[in-house]
Amino acid sequence: MFVVGDEEFLPIKENSVDLVISCLGLHWTNDLPGAMIQSMLALKPDGLFLAAILGGETLKELRIACTVAQMEREGGISPRISPLAQVRDAGNLLTRAGFNLPGVDVDEYTVKYES
C-alpha cells in the first residue's frame, strides 16, 4: 500500500502500517509534535518511521541577511523563514510522540554561489 496525504491529518488508520516515510515535509507543518504522534499511531508494533527534515541551522545566512536588511529599511523585523527544529529537540520530540528508540542524524551540505 502506498498512501500520500497531508502530514497534519494522516489518512491512515491506527496500527495499520509497517513503515511511515516523510521526506522534507514535516518541518513545514504547523504542529510538528502532532504530526509525529499521528505517524507513530499509524505504525504497527515494531513499525519504522523514517523522516528527513530541515534543521534549525538551515538557511542561516538567509535568515541573517533578511534580518539585517529589514532592520536597516524598516527599523524592526518579522520572521521571513519558518522556524526549524534544532537537532537536540528532534530526539525529544520523537520521544514525546511515543517512539521507543529515536535516533537523529545530521548531514550538512554547504552550497556556494559565485556572486
PDB file of C-alpha atoms in Angstrom:
ATOM      1  CA  MET A   1       0.000   0.000   0.000  1.00  0.00           C
ATOM      2  CA  PHE A   2       1.285   3.457  -0.911  1.00  0.00           C
ATOM      3  CA  VAL A   3      -0.552   6.451   0.554  1.00  0.00           C
ATOM      4  CA  VAL A   4       0.119  10.144   0.057  1.00  0.00           C
ATOM      5  CA  GLY A   5      -1.543  12.528   2.472  1.00  0.00           C
ATOM      6  CA  ASP A   6      -1.394  15.704   4.486  1.00  0.00           C
ATOM      7  CA  GLU A   7       1.118  15.216   7.292  1.00  0.00           C
ATOM      8  CA  GLU A   8      -1.045  17.138   9.725  1.00  0.00           C
ATOM      9  CA  PHE A   9      -4.078  14.921   9.001  1.00  0.00           C
ATOM     10  CA  LEU A  10      -2.780  11.489   8.009  1.00  0.00           C
ATOM     11  CA  PRO A  11      -5.368   9.419   6.112  1.00  0.00           C
ATOM     12  CA  ILE A  12      -4.098   6.216   7.753  1.00  0.00           C
ATOM     13  CA  LYS A  13      -5.831   4.074  10.369  1.00  0.00           C
ATOM     14  CA  GLU A  14      -4.082   3.498  13.681  1.00  0.00           C
ATOM     15  CA  ASN A  15      -1.843   0.432  13.942  1.00  0.00           C
ATOM     16  CA  SER A  16      -2.158  -0.300  10.213  1.00  0.00           C
ATOM     17  CA  VAL A  17       1.227   0.187   8.506  1.00  0.00           C
ATOM     18  CA  ASP A  18       4.761  -1.153   8.921  1.00  0.00           C
ATOM     19  CA  LEU A  19       6.524   1.924   7.572  1.00  0.00           C
ATOM     20  CA  VAL A  20       5.906   5.676   7.522  1.00  0.00           C
ATOM     21  CA  ILE A  21       8.255   7.843   5.440  1.00  0.00           C
ATOM     22  CA  SER A  22       8.264  11.631   5.457  1.00  0.00           C
ATOM     23  CA  CYS A  23      10.721  13.320   3.132  1.00  0.00           C
ATOM     24  CA  LEU A  24      11.225  17.063   3.632  1.00  0.00           C
ATOM     25  CA  GLY A  25       7.681  17.866   4.673  1.00  0.00           C
ATOM     26  CA  LEU A  26       7.402  17.668   8.457  1.00  0.00           C
ATOM     27  CA  HIS A  27       9.347  20.871   9.089  1.00  0.00           C
ATOM     28  CA  TRP A  28       6.627  22.880   7.310  1.00  0.00           C
ATOM     29  CA  THR A  29       3.772  21.583   9.483  1.00  0.00           C
ATOM     30  CA  ASN A  30       2.128  23.882  11.999  1.00  0.00           C
ATOM     31  CA  ASP A  31       2.083  21.102  14.613  1.00  0.00           C
ATOM     32  CA  LEU A  32       5.294  19.073  14.391  1.00  0.00           C
ATOM     33  CA  PRO A  33       4.692  17.072  17.608  1.00  0.00           C
ATOM     34  CA  GLY A  34       1.127  16.308  16.498  1.00  0.00           C
ATOM     35  CA  ALA A  35       2.280  15.130  13.062  1.00  0.00           C
ATOM     36  CA  MET A  36       4.880  12.869  14.685  1.00  0.00           C
ATOM     37  CA  ILE A  37       2.226  11.439  17.025  1.00  0.00           C
ATOM     38  CA  GLN A  38      -0.044  10.677  14.060  1.00  0.00           C
ATOM     39  CA  SER A  39       2.827   8.878  12.323  1.00  0.00           C
ATOM     40  CA  MET A  40       3.573   6.855  15.446  1.00  0.00           C
ATOM     41  CA  LEU A  41      -0.087   5.910  15.920  1.00  0.00           C
ATOM     42  CA  ALA A  42      -0.344   4.714  12.299  1.00  0.00           C
ATOM     43  CA  LEU A  43       2.513   2.254  12.817  1.00  0.00           C
ATOM     44  CA  LYS A  44       2.069  -1.367  13.795  1.00  0.00           C
ATOM     45  CA  PRO A  45       4.168  -2.579  16.750  1.00  0.00           C
ATOM     46  CA  ASP A  46       7.853  -2.572  15.707  1.00  0.00           C
ATOM     47  CA  GLY A  47       6.980  -0.352  12.728  1.00  0.00           C
ATOM     48  CA  LEU A  48       9.570   2.055  11.329  1.00  0.00           C
ATOM     49  CA  PHE A  49       9.316   5.828  10.962  1.00  0.00           C
ATOM     50  CA  LEU A  50      11.838   7.490   8.635  1.00  0.00           C
ATOM     51  CA  ALA A  51      11.858  11.246   8.190  1.00  0.00           C
ATOM     52  CA  ALA A  52      14.104  13.860   6.649  1.00  0.00           C
ATOM     53  CA  ILE A  53      13.603  17.437   7.832  1.00  0.00           C
ATOM     54  CA  LEU A  54      15.465  20.702   7.539  1.00  0.00           C
ATOM     55  CA  GLY A  55      17.196  21.525  10.820  1.00  0.00           C
ATOM     56  CA  GLY A  56      17.497  24.725  12.823  1.00  0.00           C
ATOM     57  CA  GLU A  57      20.690  25.949  11.174  1.00  0.00           C
ATOM     58  CA  THR A  58      19.300  25.586   7.653  1.00  0.00           C
ATOM     59  CA  LEU A  59      19.306  28.833   5.675  1.00  0.00           C
ATOM     60  CA  LYS A  60      21.170  30.591   8.495  1.00  0.00           C
ATOM     61  CA  GLU A  61      22.819  33.055   6.143  1.00  0.00           C
ATOM     62  CA  LEU A  62      19.482  33.910   4.516  1.00  0.00           C
ATOM     63  CA  ARG A  63      17.903  34.493   7.937  1.00  0.00           C
ATOM     64  CA  ILE A  64      20.754  36.846   8.886  1.00  0.00           C
ATOM     65  CA  ALA A  65      20.609  38.727   5.572  1.00  0.00           C
ATOM     66  CA  CYS A  66      16.821  39.185   5.814  1.00  0.00           C
ATOM     67  CA  THR A  67      17.098  40.381   9.409  1.00  0.00           C
ATOM     68  CA  VAL A  68      19.838  42.913   8.664  1.00  0.00           C
ATOM     69  CA  ALA A  69      18.079  44.224   5.544  1.00  0.00           C
ATOM     70  CA  GLN A  70      14.759  44.620   7.318  1.00  0.00           C
ATOM     71  CA  MET A  71      16.363  46.330  10.326  1.00  0.00           C
ATOM     72  CA  GLU A  72      18.090  48.808   8.010  1.00  0.00           C
ATOM     73  CA  ARG A  73      14.987  49.512   5.924  1.00  0.00           C
ATOM     74  CA  GLU A  74      12.180  49.282   8.449  1.00  0.00           C
ATOM     75  CA  GLY A  75      13.777  49.543  11.881  1.00  0.00           C
ATOM     76  CA  GLY A  76      12.312  46.214  13.031  1.00  0.00           C
ATOM     77  CA  ILE A  77      11.992  42.621  11.984  1.00  0.00           C
ATOM     78  CA  SER A  78       9.383  39.948  11.380  1.00  0.00           C
ATOM     79  CA  PRO A  79      10.191  36.303  10.618  1.00  0.00           C
ATOM     80  CA  ARG A  80      10.573  35.591   6.913  1.00  0.00           C
ATOM     81  CA  ILE A  81      11.535  31.926   7.243  1.00  0.00           C
ATOM     82  CA  SER A  82       9.637  29.303   9.229  1.00  0.00           C
ATOM     83  CA  PRO A  83      11.217  28.174  12.497  1.00  0.00           C
ATOM     84  CA  LEU A  84      13.005  24.830  12.233  1.00  0.00           C
ATOM     85  CA  ALA A  85      13.654  22.261  14.970  1.00  0.00           C
ATOM     86  CA  GLN A  86      17.139  22.070  16.439  1.00  0.00           C
ATOM     87  CA  VAL A  87      18.860  18.667  16.364  1.00  0.00           C
ATOM     88  CA  ARG A  88      18.740  18.342  20.158  1.00  0.00           C
ATOM     89  CA  ASP A  89      14.987  18.960  20.072  1.00  0.00           C
ATOM     90  CA  ALA A  90      14.207  16.430  17.328  1.00  0.00           C
ATOM     91  CA  GLY A  91      15.007  13.407  19.512  1.00  0.00           C
ATOM     92  CA  ASN A  92      12.984  14.862  22.377  1.00  0.00           C
ATOM     93  CA  LEU A  93      10.020  15.435  20.055  1.00  0.00           C
ATOM     94  CA  LEU A  94      10.194  11.829  18.845  1.00  0.00           C
ATOM     95  CA  THR A  95      10.259  10.561  22.430  1.00  0.00           C
ATOM     96  CA  ARG A  96       7.334  12.820  23.311  1.00  0.00           C
ATOM     97  CA  ALA A  97       5.439  11.409  20.311  1.00  0.00           C
ATOM     98  CA  GLY A  98       5.825   7.904  21.760  1.00  0.00           C
ATOM     99  CA  PHE A  99       8.677   6.455  19.707  1.00  0.00           C
ATOM    100  CA  ASN A 100      10.752   3.958  21.705  1.00  0.00           C
ATOM    101  CA  LEU A 101      14.187   4.139  20.080  1.00  0.00           C
ATOM    102  CA  PRO A 102      14.510   7.542  18.424  1.00  0.00           C
ATOM    103  CA  GLY A 103      17.675   8.284  16.512  1.00  0.00           C
ATOM    104  CA  VAL A 104      18.669  11.573  14.920  1.00  0.00           C
ATOM    105  CA  ASP A 105      21.456  12.020  12.376  1.00  0.00           C
ATOM    106  CA  VAL A 106      22.716  15.191  10.734  1.00  0.00           C
ATOM    107  CA  ASP A 107      24.049  15.630   7.221  1.00  0.00           C
ATOM    108  CA  GLU A 108      25.405  19.088   6.468  1.00  0.00           C
ATOM    109  CA  TYR A 109      25.727  20.459   2.971  1.00  0.00           C
ATOM    110  CA  THR A 110      27.122  23.852   2.077  1.00  0.00           C
ATOM    111  CA  VAL A 111      26.306  25.217  -1.346  1.00  0.00           C
ATOM    112  CA  LYS A 112      28.272  28.233  -2.533  1.00  0.00           C
ATOM    113  CA  TYR A 113      27.294  30.506  -5.369  1.00  0.00           C
ATOM    114  CA  GLU A 114      29.514  32.912  -7.233  1.00  0.00           C
ATOM    115  CA  SER A 115      28.331  36.481  -6.865  1.00  0.00           C
TER     116      SER A 115
END
